[in-house]
PDB file of C-alpha atoms and ligand atoms in Angstrom:
ATOM      1  CA  UNK A   1      18.427 -78.056 -20.879  1.00 63.00           C
ATOM      2  CA  UNK A   2      19.469 -79.694 -17.633  1.00 89.00           C
ATOM      3  CA  UNK A   3      18.763 -78.337 -14.185  1.00 96.00           C
ATOM      4  CA  UNK A   4      21.301 -76.425 -12.123  1.00 97.00           C
ATOM      5  CA  UNK A   5      20.828 -76.923  -8.381  1.00 98.00           C
ATOM      6  CA  UNK A   6      21.488 -74.001  -6.016  1.00 98.00           C
ATOM      7  CA  UNK A   7      23.130 -75.528  -2.914  1.00 98.00           C
ATOM      8  CA  UNK A   8      22.368 -72.381  -0.909  1.00 98.00           C
ATOM      9  CA  UNK A   9      18.589 -72.560  -1.223  1.00 98.00           C
ATOM     10  CA  UNK A  10      16.699 -72.540   2.073  1.00 98.00           C
ATOM     11  CA  UNK A  11      15.786 -76.242   2.011  1.00 98.00           C
ATOM     12  CA  UNK A  12      19.395 -77.243   1.313  1.00 98.00           C
ATOM     13  CA  UNK A  13      20.327 -75.227   4.385  1.00 98.00           C
ATOM     14  CA  UNK A  14      17.620 -76.981   6.414  1.00 98.00           C
ATOM     15  CA  UNK A  15      18.980 -80.358   5.248  1.00 98.00           C
ATOM     16  CA  UNK A  16      22.497 -79.335   6.363  1.00 98.00           C
ATOM     17  CA  UNK A  17      21.121 -78.365   9.784  1.00 98.00           C
ATOM     18  CA  UNK A  18      21.964 -74.693   9.327  1.00 98.00           C
ATOM     19  CA  UNK A  19      18.333 -73.663   9.848  1.00 98.00           C
ATOM     20  CA  UNK A  20      16.016 -75.360  12.364  1.00 98.00           C
ATOM     21  CA  UNK A  21      12.855 -77.109  11.265  1.00 98.00           C
ATOM     22  CA  UNK A  22       9.851 -78.779  12.846  1.00 98.00           C
ATOM     23  CA  UNK A  23      10.451 -82.318  11.619  1.00 98.00           C
ATOM     24  CA  UNK A  24       7.498 -84.653  11.152  1.00 98.00           C
ATOM     25  CA  UNK A  25       9.405 -87.570   9.630  1.00 98.00           C
ATOM     26  CA  UNK A  26      12.963 -88.290   8.514  1.00 98.00           C
ATOM     27  CA  UNK A  27      13.986 -91.317   6.470  1.00 98.00           C
ATOM     28  CA  UNK A  28      17.129 -92.325   4.565  1.00 98.00           C
ATOM     29  CA  UNK A  29      16.309 -90.154   1.549  1.00 98.00           C
ATOM     30  CA  UNK A  30      13.479 -87.871   2.670  1.00 99.00           C
ATOM     31  CA  UNK A  31      12.645 -85.156   5.204  1.00 99.00           C
ATOM     32  CA  UNK A  32       9.129 -83.980   6.096  1.00 99.00           C
ATOM     33  CA  UNK A  33       8.683 -80.821   8.174  1.00 99.00           C
ATOM     34  CA  UNK A  34       6.020 -78.242   8.930  1.00 98.00           C
ATOM     35  CA  UNK A  35       5.740 -75.200   6.670  1.00 98.00           C
ATOM     36  CA  UNK A  36       6.835 -72.032   8.425  1.00 98.00           C
ATOM     37  CA  UNK A  37       3.801 -70.162   7.020  1.00 98.00           C
ATOM     38  CA  UNK A  38       1.003 -72.734   7.121  1.00 98.00           C
ATOM     39  CA  UNK A  39      -1.817 -72.269   4.626  1.00 97.00           C
ATOM     40  CA  UNK A  40      -4.058 -74.813   6.383  1.00 98.00           C
ATOM     41  CA  UNK A  41      -4.276 -76.348   9.887  1.00 98.00           C
ATOM     42  CA  UNK A  42      -1.930 -79.082   8.686  1.00 98.00           C
ATOM     43  CA  UNK A  43       0.769 -77.992   6.221  1.00 98.00           C
ATOM     44  CA  UNK A  44       3.776 -80.257   5.818  1.00 99.00           C
ATOM     45  CA  UNK A  45       6.537 -80.051   3.225  1.00 99.00           C
ATOM     46  CA  UNK A  46       8.119 -83.290   2.037  1.00 99.00           C
ATOM     47  CA  UNK A  47      11.517 -82.996   0.361  1.00 99.00           C
ATOM     48  CA  UNK A  48      14.058 -85.457  -0.970  1.00 99.00           C
ATOM     49  CA  UNK A  49      17.524 -85.155   0.551  1.00 98.00           C
ATOM     50  CA  UNK A  50      19.086 -85.268  -2.905  1.00 98.00           C
ATOM     51  CA  UNK A  51      19.775 -82.133  -5.001  1.00 98.00           C
ATOM     52  CA  UNK A  52      16.675 -81.998  -7.174  1.00 98.00           C
ATOM     53  CA  UNK A  53      15.215 -78.689  -8.295  1.00 98.00           C
ATOM     54  CA  UNK A  54      11.617 -79.697  -8.919  1.00 98.00           C
ATOM     55  CA  UNK A  55       9.219 -82.594  -9.358  1.00 98.00           C
ATOM     56  CA  UNK A  56      10.081 -83.578 -12.932  1.00 98.00           C
ATOM     57  CA  UNK A  57      13.810 -83.329 -12.162  1.00 98.00           C
ATOM     58  CA  UNK A  58      13.281 -85.738  -9.265  1.00 98.00           C
ATOM     59  CA  UNK A  59      10.931 -88.060 -11.154  1.00 98.00           C
ATOM     60  CA  UNK A  60      13.281 -88.291 -14.143  1.00 98.00           C
ATOM     61  CA  UNK A  61      16.660 -88.474 -12.429  1.00 97.00           C
ATOM     62  CA  UNK A  62      16.305 -89.756  -8.863  1.00 98.00           C
ATOM     63  CA  UNK A  63      17.144 -93.364  -8.098  1.00 98.00           C
ATOM     64  CA  UNK A  64      14.369 -95.869  -7.583  1.00 98.00           C
ATOM     65  CA  UNK A  65      15.369 -96.074  -3.914  1.00 98.00           C
ATOM     66  CA  UNK A  66      14.917 -92.304  -3.535  1.00 98.00           C
ATOM     67  CA  UNK A  67      11.572 -92.318  -5.330  1.00 98.00           C
ATOM     68  CA  UNK A  68      10.195 -95.227  -3.329  1.00 98.00           C
ATOM     69  CA  UNK A  69      11.453 -93.723  -0.074  1.00 99.00           C
ATOM     70  CA  UNK A  70       9.887 -90.348  -0.902  1.00 99.00           C
ATOM     71  CA  UNK A  71       6.556 -91.838  -1.929  1.00 98.00           C
ATOM     72  CA  UNK A  72       6.376 -94.035   1.166  1.00 98.00           C
ATOM     73  CA  UNK A  73       7.281 -91.042   3.339  1.00 99.00           C
ATOM     74  CA  UNK A  74       4.327 -89.073   1.914  1.00 98.00           C
ATOM     75  CA  UNK A  75       2.060 -91.982   2.760  1.00 98.00           C
ATOM     76  CA  UNK A  76       3.497 -92.291   6.247  1.00 98.00           C
ATOM     77  CA  UNK A  77       3.023 -88.578   6.959  1.00 98.00           C
ATOM     78  CA  UNK A  78      -0.608 -88.736   5.807  1.00 98.00           C
ATOM     79  CA  UNK A  79      -1.172 -91.685   8.127  1.00 98.00           C
ATOM     80  CA  UNK A  80       0.717 -90.111  11.035  1.00 98.00           C
ATOM     81  CA  UNK A  81      -1.437 -86.984  10.758  1.00 98.00           C
ATOM     82  CA  UNK A  82      -4.649 -89.031  10.539  1.00 98.00           C
ATOM     83  CA  UNK A  83      -5.492 -87.695   7.093  1.00 98.00           C
ATOM     84  CA  UNK A  84      -5.981 -90.868   5.050  1.00 97.00           C
ATOM     85  CA  UNK A  85      -9.655 -91.365   4.171  1.00 97.00           C
ATOM     86  CA  UNK A  86      -9.158 -95.139   4.219  1.00 96.00           C
ATOM     87  CA  UNK A  87      -8.662 -94.887   7.969  1.00 96.00           C
ATOM     88  CA  UNK A  88     -11.411 -92.347   8.613  1.00 97.00           C
ATOM     89  CA  UNK A  89      -9.448 -89.187   7.852  1.00 97.00           C
ATOM     90  CA  UNK A  90     -10.923 -86.257   5.974  1.00 98.00           C
ATOM     91  CA  UNK A  91      -8.321 -86.162   3.216  1.00 98.00           C
ATOM     92  CA  UNK A  92      -5.709 -83.720   2.029  1.00 98.00           C
ATOM     93  CA  UNK A  93      -4.254 -82.027  -1.035  1.00 98.00           C
ATOM     94  CA  UNK A  94      -0.796 -82.544  -2.525  1.00 98.00           C
ATOM     95  CA  UNK A  95       0.788 -79.636  -4.397  1.00 98.00           C
ATOM     96  CA  UNK A  96       4.116 -79.492  -6.230  1.00 98.00           C
ATOM     97  CA  UNK A  97       4.603 -75.895  -7.367  1.00 98.00           C
ATOM     98  CA  UNK A  98       7.063 -75.956 -10.240  1.00 98.00           C
ATOM     99  CA  UNK A  99       8.832 -73.243 -12.181  1.00 96.00           C
ATOM    100  CA  UNK A 100       7.579 -69.764 -12.957  1.00 96.00           C
ATOM    101  CA  UNK A 101       3.993 -70.639 -13.894  1.00 96.00           C
ATOM    102  CA  UNK A 102       3.742 -72.959 -10.899  1.00 96.00           C
ATOM    103  CA  UNK A 103       5.050 -70.088  -8.746  1.00 96.00           C
ATOM    104  CA  UNK A 104       7.766 -72.153  -7.094  1.00 98.00           C
ATOM    105  CA  UNK A 105       9.633 -70.078  -4.523  1.00 98.00           C
ATOM    106  CA  UNK A 106      12.189 -72.544  -3.202  1.00 98.00           C
ATOM    107  CA  UNK A 107      14.264 -74.310  -5.911  1.00 98.00           C
ATOM    108  CA  UNK A 108      14.474 -77.632  -4.092  1.00 98.00           C
ATOM    109  CA  UNK A 109      11.860 -80.252  -4.994  1.00 98.00           C
ATOM    110  CA  UNK A 110       9.053 -80.301  -2.433  1.00 98.00           C
ATOM    111  CA  UNK A 111       5.531 -81.562  -2.063  1.00 98.00           C
ATOM    112  CA  UNK A 112       3.056 -79.641   0.061  1.00 98.00           C
ATOM    113  CA  UNK A 113       0.613 -81.719   2.112  1.00 98.00           C
ATOM    114  CA  UNK A 114      -2.318 -79.497   3.064  1.00 98.00           C
ATOM    115  CA  UNK A 115      -5.218 -80.579   5.240  1.00 98.00           C
ATOM    116  CA  UNK A 116      -7.360 -79.881   8.272  1.00 98.00           C
ATOM    117  CA  UNK A 117     -10.218 -77.964   6.645  1.00 98.00           C
ATOM    118  CA  UNK A 118     -12.114 -77.963   3.337  1.00 97.00           C
ATOM    119  CA  UNK A 119      -9.549 -76.589   0.897  1.00 97.00           C
ATOM    120  CA  UNK A 120     -11.842 -75.050  -1.710  1.00 94.00           C
ATOM    121  CA  UNK A 121     -11.412 -75.244  -5.449  1.00 92.00           C
ATOM    122  CA  UNK A 122      -8.147 -76.574  -6.817  1.00 91.00           C
ATOM    123  CA  UNK A 123      -7.498 -73.302  -8.651  1.00 89.00           C
ATOM    124  CA  UNK A 124      -9.147 -69.882  -8.407  1.00 82.00           C
ATOM    125  CA  UNK A 125     -11.356 -69.042 -11.356  1.00 81.00           C
ATOM    126  CA  UNK A 126      -9.472 -66.902 -13.898  1.00 79.00           C
TER     127      UNK A 126
HETATM  128  P1  5GP B 201       6.792 -72.993  -2.944  1.00 52.15           P
HETATM  129  O1  5GP B 201       6.096 -71.691  -3.200  1.00 52.15           O
HETATM  130  O2  5GP B 201       8.233 -72.969  -3.385  1.00 52.15           O
HETATM  131  O3  5GP B 201       6.028 -74.184  -3.438  1.00 52.15           O
HETATM  132  O4  5GP B 201       6.751 -73.189  -1.373  1.00 52.15           O
HETATM  133  C1  5GP B 201       7.818 -72.936  -0.522  1.00 52.15           C
HETATM  134  C2  5GP B 201       7.288 -73.065   0.893  1.00 52.15           C
HETATM  135  O5  5GP B 201       8.393 -73.068   1.757  1.00 52.15           O
HETATM  136  C3  5GP B 201       6.358 -71.935   1.333  1.00 52.15           C
HETATM  137  O6  5GP B 201       5.089 -72.486   1.694  1.00 52.15           O
HETATM  138  C4  5GP B 201       7.082 -71.316   2.524  1.00 52.15           C
HETATM  139  O7  5GP B 201       6.208 -70.944   3.571  1.00 52.15           O
HETATM  140  C5  5GP B 201       8.018 -72.441   2.946  1.00 52.15           C
HETATM  141  N1  5GP B 201       9.238 -71.987   3.589  1.00 52.15           N
HETATM  142  C6  5GP B 201      10.081 -71.014   3.136  1.00 52.15           C
HETATM  143  N2  5GP B 201      11.129 -70.864   3.973  1.00 52.15           N
HETATM  144  C7  5GP B 201      10.947 -71.774   4.964  1.00 52.15           C
HETATM  145  C8  5GP B 201      11.702 -72.112   6.129  1.00 52.15           C
HETATM  146  O8  5GP B 201      12.748 -71.549   6.425  1.00 52.15           O
HETATM  147  N3  5GP B 201      11.203 -73.108   6.907  1.00 52.15           N
HETATM  148  C9  5GP B 201      10.037 -73.757   6.613  1.00 52.15           C
HETATM  149  N4  5GP B 201       9.643 -74.724   7.448  1.00 52.15           N
HETATM  150  N5  5GP B 201       9.302 -73.463   5.528  1.00 52.15           N
HETATM  151  C10 5GP B 201       9.751 -72.480   4.715  1.00 52.15           C
END
């Protein structure tokens, strides 16, 4: 089954400039902006500009240029925020909620970058 992209999802509207955002970084194929409901002192969402529903959709169907641009943008945001341990930062967590079990709310591919405090266990104990 292929994915069907909803062009009226909230991130599509942000990309069209219909809803304001707190931009951290914009590149040819990628936008990074602060989450409106931060779950940590630093909480940035990184999204491709293309119409991809979720991570596997993007990874399987995006162009190499889009994938490289997105991946480099994630790295740049981590560096800009001083998070990279290689430069003395305290680290971060990347999350790509996907589908119903991943509890994805917005059907536009996005990566959460969370940081700024110890983030606890990766998942709560069942
Ligand atoms: P998901 O649960 O789909 O992985 O995460 C969606 C995220 O988008 C949530 O963390 C939510 O706070 C964020 N979000 C939803 N609407 C907006 C918005 O209008 N602006 C911004 N900056 N973030 C939003």
